[in-house]
PDB file of C-alpha atoms in Angstrom:
ATOM      1  CA  ALA A  52      87.367  99.522  45.123  1.00 36.00           C
ATOM      2  CA  CYS A  53      88.450  99.401  48.309  1.00 41.00           C
ATOM      3  CA  ARG A  54      89.604 101.992  51.203  1.00 40.00           C
ATOM      4  CA  GLN A  55      92.315 100.358  52.974  1.00 40.00           C
ATOM      5  CA  ASP A  56      92.839 101.093  56.522  1.00 41.00           C
ATOM      6  CA  TRP A  57      96.277  99.736  57.955  1.00 37.00           C
ATOM      7  CA  GLY A  58      95.742  97.221  60.745  1.00 37.00           C
ATOM      8  CA  HIS A  59      91.722  97.491  60.650  1.00 37.00           C
ATOM      9  CA  ASP A  60      88.945  95.825  58.665  1.00 40.00           C
ATOM     10  CA  ILE A  61      88.560  96.810  54.869  1.00 36.00           C
ATOM     11  CA  HIS A  62      85.786  99.369  54.593  1.00 39.00           C
ATOM     12  CA  PRO A  63      84.151  99.175  51.100  1.00 40.00           C
ATOM     13  CA  THR A  64      83.775 102.546  49.707  1.00 39.00           C
ATOM     14  CA  ASP A  65      82.418 103.918  46.317  1.00 36.00           C
ATOM     15  CA  LEU A  66      85.323 104.621  43.766  1.00 38.00           C
ATOM     16  CA  HIS A  67      85.640 108.534  43.564  1.00 42.00           C
ATOM     17  CA  THR A  68      85.106 109.756  39.797  1.00 38.00           C
ATOM     18  CA  ALA A  69      87.935 110.944  37.670  1.00 46.00           C
ATOM     19  CA  GLY A  70      85.954 114.282  37.505  1.00 49.00           C
ATOM     20  CA  VAL A  71      86.730 115.054  41.429  1.00 47.00           C
ATOM     21  CA  ASN A  72      90.583 114.604  40.414  1.00 51.00           C
ATOM     22  CA  ARG A  73      90.618 116.840  37.264  1.00 54.00           C
ATOM     23  CA  ALA A  74      88.476 119.537  39.654  1.00 55.00           C
ATOM     24  CA  GLY A  75      91.771 119.317  41.910  1.00 53.00           C
ATOM     25  CA  ALA A  76      94.083 119.529  38.853  1.00 55.00           C
ATOM     26  CA  ALA A  77      92.294 122.434  37.531  1.00 63.00           C
ATOM     27  CA  ASP A  78      92.489 124.207  40.825  1.00 74.00           C
ATOM     28  CA  HIS A  79      96.547 123.875  40.446  1.00 73.00           C
ATOM     29  CA  SER A  80      96.409 125.109  36.865  1.00 81.00           C
ATOM     30  CA  THR A  81      94.150 128.293  37.842  1.00 86.00           C
ATOM     31  CA  ARG A  82      96.788 128.906  40.819  1.00 88.00           C
ATOM     32  CA  PHE A  83      99.743 128.448  38.208  1.00 90.00           C
ATOM     33  CA  TYR A  84      98.206 130.465  35.660  1.00 93.00           C
ATOM     34  CA  GLN A  85      97.128 133.429  38.071  1.00 94.00           C
ATOM     35  CA  ARG A  86     101.000 133.498  39.310  1.00 94.00           C
ATOM     36  CA  ALA A  87     102.184 133.373  35.731  1.00 95.00           C
ATOM     37  CA  ASP A  88      99.938 136.311  34.814  1.00 96.00           C
ATOM     38  CA  ARG A  89     101.360 138.384  38.152  1.00 96.00           C
ATOM     39  CA  ILE A  90     104.955 137.375  36.652  1.00 96.00           C
ATOM     40  CA  MET A  91     104.272 138.707  33.216  1.00 96.00           C
ATOM     41  CA  THR A  92     102.575 141.901  34.487  1.00 96.00           C
ATOM     42  CA  GLY A  93     105.884 142.593  36.162  1.00 96.00           C
ATOM     43  CA  VAL A  94     107.782 141.909  32.577  1.00 97.00           C
ATOM     44  CA  LEU A  95     105.401 144.502  31.126  1.00 97.00           C
ATOM     45  CA  GLY A  96     106.362 146.821  33.824  1.00 97.00           C
ATOM     46  CA  ILE A  97     110.223 146.329  32.930  1.00 97.00           C
ATOM     47  CA  CYS A  98     109.251 146.888  29.373  1.00 96.00           C
ATOM     48  CA  LEU A  99     107.593 150.254  30.462  1.00 97.00           C
ATOM     49  CA  LEU A 100     110.901 151.316  32.122  1.00 97.00           C
ATOM     50  CA  TYR A 101     112.867 150.358  29.241  1.00 96.00           C
ATOM     51  CA  ALA A 102     110.702 152.620  27.007  1.00 96.00           C
ATOM     52  CA  LEU A 103     111.000 155.325  29.321  1.00 97.00           C
ATOM     53  CA  ALA A 104     115.000 154.816  28.990  1.00 96.00           C
ATOM     54  CA  LEU A 105     114.597 154.805  25.266  1.00 96.00           C
ATOM     55  CA  ALA A 106     112.355 158.229  25.172  1.00 96.00           C
ATOM     56  CA  PRO A 107     115.329 160.369  25.277  1.00 96.00           C
ATOM     57  CA  TRP A 108     117.012 158.974  22.222  1.00 94.00           C
ATOM     58  CA  HIS A 109     114.375 160.358  19.628  1.00 94.00           C
ATOM     59  CA  GLY A 110     112.104 162.380  22.106  1.00 94.00           C
ATOM     60  CA  THR A 111     109.347 159.362  22.041  1.00 95.00           C
ATOM     61  CA  TRP A 112     108.089 160.464  26.037  1.00 96.00           C
ATOM     62  CA  GLY A 113     104.582 160.789  24.305  1.00 95.00           C
ATOM     63  CA  ALA A 114     104.756 157.400  22.788  1.00 95.00           C
ATOM     64  CA  ALA A 115     106.442 155.804  25.814  1.00 96.00           C
ATOM     65  CA  LEU A 116     103.822 157.277  28.288  1.00 96.00           C
ATOM     66  CA  ILE A 117     100.613 156.726  26.263  1.00 96.00           C
ATOM     67  CA  VAL A 118     101.258 153.201  24.699  1.00 96.00           C
ATOM     68  CA  GLY A 119     103.477 151.634  27.074  1.00 96.00           C
ATOM     69  CA  GLY A 120     101.766 153.155  30.152  1.00 96.00           C
ATOM     70  CA  LEU A 121      97.922 152.103  28.581  1.00 97.00           C
ATOM     71  CA  THR A 122      99.300 148.482  27.829  1.00 96.00           C
ATOM     72  CA  LEU A 123     100.716 148.203  31.458  1.00 96.00           C
ATOM     73  CA  GLY A 124      97.865 149.980  32.863  1.00 96.00           C
ATOM     74  CA  THR A 125      95.208 147.511  31.054  1.00 96.00           C
ATOM     75  CA  ALA A 126      97.043 144.385  31.962  1.00 96.00           C
ATOM     76  CA  VAL A 127      96.908 145.792  35.686  1.00 96.00           C
ATOM     77  CA  VAL A 128      93.261 146.434  35.736  1.00 96.00           C
ATOM     78  CA  LEU A 129      92.395 143.320  33.918  1.00 95.00           C
ATOM     79  CA  LEU A 130      94.665 141.271  36.255  1.00 93.00           C
ATOM     80  CA  ASN A 131      92.054 141.571  39.249  1.00 90.00           C
ATOM     81  CA  SER A 132      89.204 140.269  37.388  1.00 92.00           C
ATOM     82  CA  LEU A 133      90.630 138.238  34.603  1.00 94.00           C
ATOM     83  CA  ALA A 134      93.875 136.580  36.211  1.00 93.00           C
ATOM     84  CA  GLY A 135      94.143 132.880  35.299  1.00 91.00           C
ATOM     85  CA  THR A 136      91.997 133.162  32.198  1.00 94.00           C
ATOM     86  CA  ARG A 137      93.102 132.358  28.752  1.00 94.00           C
ATOM     87  CA  LEU A 138      91.907 135.848  27.672  1.00 96.00           C
ATOM     88  CA  LEU A 139      94.333 137.677  29.916  1.00 96.00           C
ATOM     89  CA  ARG A 140      97.095 135.239  28.881  1.00 96.00           C
ATOM     90  CA  CYS A 141      96.337 136.202  25.106  1.00 97.00           C
ATOM     91  CA  LEU A 142      95.893 139.916  26.172  1.00 97.00           C
ATOM     92  CA  ILE A 143      99.495 139.963  27.853  1.00 97.00           C
ATOM     93  CA  ALA A 144     100.841 138.332  25.100  1.00 97.00           C
ATOM     94  CA  SER A 145      99.415 141.024  22.614  1.00 97.00           C
ATOM     95  CA  GLY A 146     101.001 143.560  25.297  1.00 97.00           C
ATOM     96  CA  PHE A 147     104.321 142.039  25.028  1.00 97.00           C
ATOM     97  CA  MET A 148     104.399 142.579  21.105  1.00 97.00           C
ATOM     98  CA  VAL A 149     102.898 146.201  21.546  1.00 97.00           C
ATOM     99  CA  MET A 150     105.799 146.623  23.960  1.00 97.00           C
ATOM    100  CA  SER A 151     108.219 145.524  21.209  1.00 96.00           C
ATOM    101  CA  ALA A 152     106.650 147.635  18.633  1.00 96.00           C
ATOM    102  CA  LEU A 153     107.155 150.582  20.578  1.00 96.00           C
ATOM    103  CA  HIS A 154     110.435 149.882  21.257  1.00 96.00           C
ATOM    104  CA  ILE A 155     111.334 149.448  17.697  1.00 96.00           C
ATOM    105  CA  HIS A 156     109.659 152.545  16.985  1.00 96.00           C
ATOM    106  CA  GLN A 157     111.383 154.322  19.689  1.00 95.00           C
ATOM    107  CA  SER A 158     114.775 153.351  18.066  1.00 95.00           C
ATOM    108  CA  HIS A 159     113.452 154.326  14.279  1.00 94.00           C
ATOM    109  CA  GLY A 160     113.782 150.832  13.505  1.00 93.00           C
ATOM    110  CA  THR A 161     116.990 149.731  14.706  1.00 93.00           C
ATOM    111  CA  ILE A 162     117.385 146.126  14.005  1.00 91.00           C
ATOM    112  CA  GLU A 163     118.511 145.222  17.365  1.00 91.00           C
ATOM    113  CA  MET A 164     115.501 146.469  18.639  1.00 93.00           C
ATOM    114  CA  HIS A 165     113.778 143.536  16.521  1.00 93.00           C
ATOM    115  CA  PHE A 166     115.499 140.969  19.423  1.00 93.00           C
ATOM    116  CA  SER A 167     112.938 141.955  21.908  1.00 93.00           C
ATOM    117  CA  ILE A 168     110.425 140.304  19.953  1.00 95.00           C
ATOM    118  CA  PHE A 169     112.137 137.160  20.109  1.00 95.00           C
ATOM    119  CA  VAL A 170     113.001 137.354  23.677  1.00 95.00           C
ATOM    120  CA  LEU A 171     109.686 138.161  24.738  1.00 96.00           C
ATOM    121  CA  LEU A 172     107.784 135.412  22.667  1.00 96.00           C
ATOM    122  CA  ALA A 173     110.413 132.812  24.440  1.00 95.00           C
ATOM    123  CA  LEU A 174     109.277 134.311  27.691  1.00 96.00           C
ATOM    124  CA  LEU A 175     105.445 133.127  26.828  1.00 96.00           C
ATOM    125  CA  ILE A 176     106.527 129.450  26.814  1.00 94.00           C
ATOM    126  CA  PHE A 177     106.241 129.868  30.502  1.00 94.00           C
ATOM    127  CA  TYR A 178     102.464 129.872  30.129  1.00 94.00           C
ATOM    128  CA  ARG A 179     102.894 126.417  28.812  1.00 92.00           C
ATOM    129  CA  ASP A 180     100.097 127.394  26.182  1.00 93.00           C
ATOM    130  CA  TRP A 181     100.264 127.364  22.590  1.00 95.00           C
ATOM    131  CA  LEU A 182      97.584 130.128  22.252  1.00 96.00           C
ATOM    132  CA  PRO A 183      99.294 133.227  23.452  1.00 96.00           C
ATOM    133  CA  ILE A 184     102.364 132.600  21.399  1.00 96.00           C
ATOM    134  CA  ALA A 185     100.013 132.150  18.304  1.00 97.00           C
ATOM    135  CA  VAL A 186      98.337 135.442  19.205  1.00 97.00           C
ATOM    136  CA  ALA A 187     101.435 137.363  19.493  1.00 97.00           C
ATOM    137  CA  THR A 188     103.032 135.970  16.366  1.00 96.00           C
ATOM    138  CA  VAL A 189      99.877 137.172  14.576  1.00 96.00           C
ATOM    139  CA  VAL A 190      99.992 140.608  16.350  1.00 96.00           C
ATOM    140  CA  ILE A 191     103.882 141.321  15.508  1.00 95.00           C
ATOM    141  CA  ALA A 192     102.995 139.786  11.895  1.00 94.00           C
ATOM    142  CA  VAL A 193     100.293 142.454  11.413  1.00 95.00           C
ATOM    143  CA  HIS A 194     102.324 145.227  13.252  1.00 94.00           C
ATOM    144  CA  HIS A 195     105.221 144.669  10.778  1.00 94.00           C
ATOM    145  CA  PHE A 196     103.220 144.727   7.580  1.00 94.00           C
ATOM    146  CA  LEU A 197     100.966 147.625   8.791  1.00 95.00           C
ATOM    147  CA  PHE A 198     103.908 149.859  10.303  1.00 94.00           C
ATOM    148  CA  TYR A 199     105.857 148.942   6.908  1.00 94.00           C
ATOM    149  CA  ALA A 200     103.122 150.397   4.536  1.00 94.00           C
ATOM    150  CA  LEU A 201     102.568 153.501   7.228  1.00 94.00           C
ATOM    151  CA  GLN A 202     106.308 154.143   7.118  1.00 94.00           C
ATOM    152  CA  ILE A 203     106.544 154.205   3.625  1.00 94.00           C
ATOM    153  CA  ASN A 204     103.875 156.577   3.110  1.00 93.00           C
ATOM    154  CA  GLY A 205     105.563 159.015   5.593  1.00 90.00           C
ATOM    155  CA  VAL A 206     103.284 158.409   8.562  1.00 92.00           C
ATOM    156  CA  GLY A 207     105.871 159.062  11.000  1.00 90.00           C
ATOM    157  CA  VAL A 208     106.251 155.637  12.383  1.00 94.00           C
ATOM    158  CA  TYR A 209     108.856 153.020  12.394  1.00 94.00           C
ATOM    159  CA  VAL A 210     109.395 149.405  11.707  1.00 93.00           C
ATOM    160  CA  THR A 211     112.791 149.206  10.062  1.00 91.00           C
ATOM    161  CA  GLU A 212     115.938 151.604   9.212  1.00 89.00           C
ATOM    162  CA  HIS A 213     115.313 151.033   5.726  1.00 88.00           C
ATOM    163  CA  PRO A 214     112.007 149.665   4.761  1.00 87.00           C
ATOM    164  CA  MET A 215     112.066 147.037   2.324  1.00 91.00           C
ATOM    165  CA  LEU A 216     109.349 144.669   2.129  1.00 91.00           C
ATOM    166  CA  HIS A 217     111.459 141.530   1.691  1.00 90.00           C
ATOM    167  CA  MET A 218     113.271 142.296   5.079  1.00 89.00           C
ATOM    168  CA  ILE A 219     109.669 142.375   6.523  1.00 91.00           C
ATOM    169  CA  PHE A 220     109.111 138.905   4.984  1.00 92.00           C
ATOM    170  CA  ILE A 221     112.648 137.541   6.483  1.00 91.00           C
ATOM    171  CA  HIS A 222     111.549 138.986   9.968  1.00 89.00           C
ATOM    172  CA  ALA A 223     108.255 137.456   9.545  1.00 90.00           C
ATOM    173  CA  GLY A 224     109.914 134.094   8.473  1.00 92.00           C
ATOM    174  CA  TYR A 225     112.119 133.818  11.460  1.00 93.00           C
ATOM    175  CA  VAL A 226     109.183 134.877  13.885  1.00 93.00           C
ATOM    176  CA  LEU A 227     107.300 132.281  12.322  1.00 94.00           C
ATOM    177  CA  ALA A 228     110.022 129.601  12.737  1.00 95.00           C
ATOM    178  CA  GLU A 229     110.626 130.351  16.569  1.00 94.00           C
ATOM    179  CA  ALA A 230     106.786 130.515  17.100  1.00 95.00           C
ATOM    180  CA  ALA A 231     106.702 127.015  15.749  1.00 96.00           C
ATOM    181  CA  VAL A 232     109.236 125.844  17.931  1.00 96.00           C
ATOM    182  CA  LEU A 233     107.955 127.159  21.154  1.00 95.00           C
ATOM    183  CA  ILE A 234     104.306 126.069  20.361  1.00 95.00           C
ATOM    184  CA  TYR A 235     105.887 122.590  20.302  1.00 95.00           C
ATOM    185  CA  LEU A 236     107.699 123.241  23.449  1.00 94.00           C
ATOM    186  CA  ALA A 237     104.841 124.664  25.297  1.00 93.00           C
ATOM    187  CA  GLN A 238     102.629 121.604  24.285  1.00 91.00           C
ATOM    188  CA  ILE A 239     105.466 119.276  25.642  1.00 90.00           C
ATOM    189  CA  LEU A 240     105.654 121.326  28.817  1.00 88.00           C
ATOM    190  CA  ARG A 241     101.783 121.492  29.505  1.00 86.00           C
ATOM    191  CA  ARG A 242     101.723 117.822  29.215  1.00 86.00           C
ATOM    192  CA  ASP A 243     104.244 117.259  31.810  1.00 81.00           C
ATOM    193  CA  ALA A 244     102.707 120.093  33.970  1.00 77.00           C
ATOM    194  CA  GLN A 245      99.313 117.864  33.869  1.00 74.00           C
ATOM    195  CA  GLU A 246     100.784 114.730  34.395  1.00 78.00           C
ATOM    196  CA  GLY A 247     102.647 116.176  37.643  1.00 75.00           C
ATOM    197  CA  ASP A 248      99.329 117.740  38.829  1.00 71.00           C
ATOM    198  CA  ALA A 249      97.585 114.631  38.282  1.00 71.00           C
ATOM    199  CA  LEU A 250     100.291 112.507  40.607  1.00 71.00           C
ATOM    200  CA  ALA A 251     100.042 115.565  43.013  1.00 73.00           C
ATOM    201  CA  ASP A 252      96.346 115.417  43.131  1.00 72.00           C
ATOM    202  CA  THR A 253      96.317 111.868  43.426  1.00 74.00           C
ATOM    203  CA  THR A 254      98.857 111.589  46.222  1.00 75.00           C
ATOM    204  CA  GLU A 255      96.861 113.857  48.154  1.00 74.00           C
ATOM    205  CA  ALA A 256      93.778 112.114  47.668  1.00 73.00           C
ATOM    206  CA  ILE A 257      95.218 108.873  48.812  1.00 72.00           C
ATOM    207  CA  ALA A 258      96.626 110.421  51.886  1.00 74.00           C
ATOM    208  CA  ALA A 259      93.483 112.620  52.820  1.00 72.00           C
ATOM    209  CA  GLY A 260      92.050 110.389  55.379  1.00 68.00           C
ATOM    210  CA  GLY A 261      95.089 110.845  57.630  1.00 67.00           C
ATOM    211  CA  ASP A 262      95.667 107.435  59.300  1.00 69.00           C
ATOM    212  CA  SER A 263      94.183 105.716  56.557  1.00 71.00           C
ATOM    213  CA  LEU A 264      95.013 105.694  52.934  1.00 70.00           C
ATOM    214  CA  ASP A 265      92.281 105.549  50.216  1.00 69.00           C
ATOM    215  CA  LEU A 266      94.135 103.190  47.632  1.00 66.00           C
ATOM    216  CA  SER A 267      90.945 103.399  45.161  1.00 70.00           C
ATOM    217  CA  ARG A 268      92.118 106.565  43.726  1.00 71.00           C
ATOM    218  CA  ARG A 269      93.878 106.501  40.280  1.00 73.00           C
ATOM    219  CA  ALA A 270      95.551 109.325  38.335  1.00 68.00           C
ATOM    220  CA  PRO A 271      93.127 110.643  35.722  1.00 71.00           C
ATOM    221  CA  PHE A 272      95.851 111.241  33.212  1.00 62.00           C
ATOM    222  CA  SER A 273      97.461 108.781  30.676  1.00 70.00           C
ATOM    223  CA  SER A 274     101.267 108.833  30.275  1.00 69.00           C
ATOM    224  CA  THR A 275     104.194 106.399  30.832  1.00 71.00           C
ATOM    225  CA  VAL A 276     104.583 107.701  34.089  1.00 70.00           C
ATOM    226  CA  THR A 277     100.985 108.153  35.519  1.00 68.00           C
ATOM    227  CA  ASP A 278     100.315 104.444  33.835  1.00 72.00           C
ATOM    228  CA  ALA A 279     103.131 103.185  35.964  1.00 78.00           C
ATOM    229  CA  PHE A 280     101.950 105.020  38.838  1.00 70.00           C
ATOM    230  CA  ASN A 281      98.588 103.468  38.593  1.00 73.00           C
ATOM    231  CA  ALA A 282      99.844 100.121  38.166  1.00 78.00           C
ATOM    232  CA  PHE A 283     101.750 100.171  41.070  1.00 74.00           C
ATOM    233  CA  LEU A 284      98.684 101.194  42.796  1.00 73.00           C
ATOM    234  CA  ASP A 285      96.828  98.399  41.687  1.00 75.00           C
ATOM    235  CA  GLN A 286      99.491  95.950  42.931  1.00 77.00           C
ATOM    236  CA  LEU A 287      99.693  97.719  46.598  1.00 73.00           C
ATOM    237  CA  GLU A 288      95.877  97.674  46.636  1.00 71.00           C
ATOM    238  CA  GLY A 289      95.886  93.901  45.862  1.00 78.00           C
ATOM    239  CA  LEU A 290      98.567  93.414  48.292  1.00 80.00           C
ATOM    240  CA  VAL A 291      96.954  95.101  51.181  1.00 77.00           C
ATOM    241  CA  THR A 292      93.956  93.511  50.332  1.00 79.00           C
ATOM    242  CA  GLN A 293      95.516  90.011  50.666  1.00 82.00           C
ATOM    243  CA  VAL A 294      97.397  91.314  54.013  1.00 84.00           C
ATOM    244  CA  ASN A 295      93.924  92.357  55.468  1.00 80.00           C
ATOM    245  CA  ARG A 296      92.269  89.231  54.558  1.00 84.00           C
ATOM    246  CA  ARG A 297      95.037  87.337  56.516  1.00 86.00           C
ATOM    247  CA  LEU A 298      94.870  89.815  59.276  1.00 86.00           C
ATOM    248  CA  ALA A 299      91.204  88.764  59.511  1.00 86.00           C
ATOM    249  CA  ALA A 300      91.441  85.087  59.143  1.00 86.00           C
ATOM    250  CA  LEU A 301      94.205  85.261  61.890  1.00 87.00           C
ATOM    251  CA  ARG A 302      91.859  87.365  64.183  1.00 86.00           C
ATOM    252  CA  GLU A 303      88.971  84.952  63.521  1.00 86.00           C
ATOM    253  CA  MET A 304      91.689  81.933  64.374  1.00 87.00           C
ATOM    254  CA  GLY A 305      92.698  83.938  67.429  1.00 85.00           C
ATOM    255  CA  GLN A 306      88.834  84.079  68.689  1.00 86.00           C
ATOM    256  CA  ALA A 307      88.403  80.663  68.114  1.00 83.00           C
ATOM    257  CA  LEU A 308      91.519  79.683  69.976  1.00 86.00           C
ATOM    258  CA  SER A 309      90.571  82.021  72.840  1.00 83.00           C
ATOM    259  CA  GLN A 310      87.037  80.417  73.045  1.00 85.00           C
ATOM    260  CA  LYS A 311      88.788  77.011  72.966  1.00 83.00           C
ATOM    261  CA  SER A 312      90.906  78.399  75.759  1.00 80.00           C
ATOM    262  CA  GLY A 313      87.887  79.210  77.795  1.00 79.00           C
ATOM    263  CA  GLN A 314      86.284  76.142  77.330  1.00 81.00           C
ATOM    264  CA  VAL A 315      89.475  74.170  78.428  1.00 81.00           C
ATOM    265  CA  SER A 316      89.668  76.579  81.302  1.00 79.00           C
ATOM    266  CA  MET A 317      86.041  75.995  82.488  1.00 84.00           C
ATOM    267  CA  SER A 318      86.785  72.037  82.379  1.00 80.00           C
ATOM    268  CA  ALA A 319      89.630  72.303  84.029  1.00 79.00           C
ATOM    269  CA  GLU A 320      88.189  74.242  86.833  1.00 82.00           C
ATOM    270  CA  ARG A 321      85.250  71.857  87.060  1.00 82.00           C
ATOM    271  CA  GLN A 322      88.145  69.207  87.140  1.00 83.00           C
ATOM    272  CA  ALA A 323      89.734  70.877  89.988  1.00 78.00           C
ATOM    273  CA  ALA A 324      86.252  71.160  91.858  1.00 79.00           C
ATOM    274  CA  GLU A 325      85.658  67.576  91.451  1.00 77.00           C
ATOM    275  CA  SER A 326      89.356  66.486  92.671  1.00 79.00           C
ATOM    276  CA  ASP A 327      88.534  68.641  95.821  1.00 79.00           C
ATOM    277  CA  TYR A 328      85.096  66.824  96.405  1.00 82.00           C
ATOM    278  CA  MET A 329      86.868  63.374  95.759  1.00 82.00           C
ATOM    279  CA  VAL A 330      89.986  64.440  98.135  1.00 78.00           C
ATOM    280  CA  GLN A 331      87.554  65.470 100.741  1.00 84.00           C
ATOM    281  CA  ALA A 332      85.500  62.570 100.432  1.00 76.00           C
ATOM    282  CA  MET A 333      88.486  60.260 100.613  1.00 81.00           C
ATOM    283  CA  GLN A 334      89.394  62.196 103.739  1.00 82.00           C
ATOM    284  CA  GLU A 335      85.971  61.702 105.156  1.00 80.00           C
ATOM    285  CA  MET A 336      86.471  57.948 104.293  1.00 83.00           C
ATOM    286  CA  SER A 337      89.841  58.035 105.911  1.00 78.00           C
ATOM    287  CA  THR A 338      88.544  59.399 109.026  1.00 82.00           C
ATOM    288  CA  ALA A 339      85.432  56.755 109.073  1.00 78.00           C
ATOM    289  CA  THR A 340      87.802  54.090 108.357  1.00 80.00           C
ATOM    290  CA  ALA A 341      89.897  55.176 111.255  1.00 79.00           C
ATOM    291  CA  GLU A 342      87.069  55.355 113.682  1.00 80.00           C
ATOM    292  CA  VAL A 343      85.691  52.066 112.491  1.00 78.00           C
ATOM    293  CA  ALA A 344      89.167  50.630 113.120  1.00 76.00           C
ATOM    294  CA  ARG A 345      89.184  51.906 116.634  1.00 81.00           C
ATOM    295  CA  ASN A 346      85.890  50.541 117.479  1.00 78.00           C
ATOM    296  CA  ALA A 347      86.959  47.196 115.929  1.00 77.00           C
ATOM    297  CA  GLU A 348      89.844  47.340 118.235  1.00 78.00           C
ATOM    298  CA  GLN A 349      87.855  48.360 121.291  1.00 83.00           C
ATOM    299  CA  ALA A 350      85.344  45.488 120.260  1.00 78.00           C
ATOM    300  CA  ALA A 351      88.463  43.118 120.138  1.00 75.00           C
ATOM    301  CA  PHE A 352      89.826  44.067 123.382  1.00 81.00           C
ATOM    302  CA  SER A 353      86.416  43.847 125.078  1.00 77.00           C
ATOM    303  CA  ALA A 354      86.335  40.482 123.508  1.00 77.00           C
ATOM    304  CA  ARG A 355      89.803  39.313 124.944  1.00 76.00           C
ATOM    305  CA  ASN A 356      88.251  40.875 128.299  1.00 78.00           C
ATOM    306  CA  ALA A 357      85.319  38.722 128.356  1.00 76.00           C
ATOM    307  CA  ASP A 358      87.384  35.611 127.012  1.00 74.00           C
ATOM    308  CA  ALA A 359      89.471  36.198 130.022  1.00 76.00           C
ATOM    309  CA  HIS A 360      86.729  36.637 132.404  1.00 73.00           C
ATOM    310  CA  ALA A 361      85.005  33.367 130.806  1.00 74.00           C
ATOM    311  CA  GLN A 362      88.368  31.526 131.533  1.00 77.00           C
ATOM    312  CA  SER A 363      88.445  33.089 134.895  1.00 75.00           C
ATOM    313  CA  GLY A 364      84.922  32.112 135.605  1.00 72.00           C
ATOM    314  CA  ASN A 365      85.685  28.773 134.152  1.00 71.00           C
ATOM    315  CA  GLU A 366      88.567  28.099 136.295  1.00 71.00           C
ATOM    316  CA  ALA A 367      86.433  29.098 139.433  1.00 69.00           C
ATOM    317  CA  MET A 368      83.910  26.635 138.407  1.00 68.00           C
ATOM    318  CA  GLN A 369      86.301  23.943 138.371  1.00 70.00           C
ATOM    319  CA  HIS A 370      87.546  24.729 141.793  1.00 68.00           C
ATOM    320  CA  ILE A 371      83.988  24.461 143.323  1.00 65.00           C
ATOM    321  CA  LYS A 372      83.455  20.996 142.092  1.00 56.00           C
TER     322      LYS A 372
END
């Protein structure tokens, strides 16, 4: 594994463990679930308002305020200490079913009020977690059978307009069917979310160095997309490594050429100095040669004068005879 520093030498570093990237993905997941818990708590608030709107129908103000208020208040209190945890997700899911049971009771078991069960179950898919859906399914199933028993014994609670056991089983069947589909979809959404978080964390880790890219990072998740992304990083890392090696070779070649150029320059300077010395020596030889020529000319002139004087003396001697 190498840390590729564009335009610089390759700096070897240790490959970071997958646990570091998983910790980043966990941070993304925690922030998402904290936000989801706040949204779901807001949905519980809407359910309470709906319960208060239903209260005048059969005078169920006490149930709306006590059951609905306690359900919402518990979620709000726990939101400060358990936000982002799976426990709070399951508690909020249970709260959804409690609100549905409250609405059904307030309407004296009107069949249309049972639709809230399916609506609130569908909202739980936003958590991308199968467990809250399963918990909600168990809670509403227990509610239906328990309230059926209480209703037929005249306790004063309602689950259907006309309590019939086979209708309870029909409702339970539809809830189980929807829960099974929602759990399957939640698993798909969770895997897609983990894939996206892994890609996002890996990309952030690669670019965390600012001007340099840490191409040793890999997405710690196995899927078609992440495997293709990791394969791309492998190819990119190999390509950058080759480029850096060639750049290093070019730098070495440039340094060698620079050294040779320096040697050639020094040799040229020596040759120029020697040429200047030879030119100066030749000038001095030329001056000396000119001087010798002048001296020779003067000597020849003197010789000619001497010869002329000799001839004159010879002629004078002849006249004396």
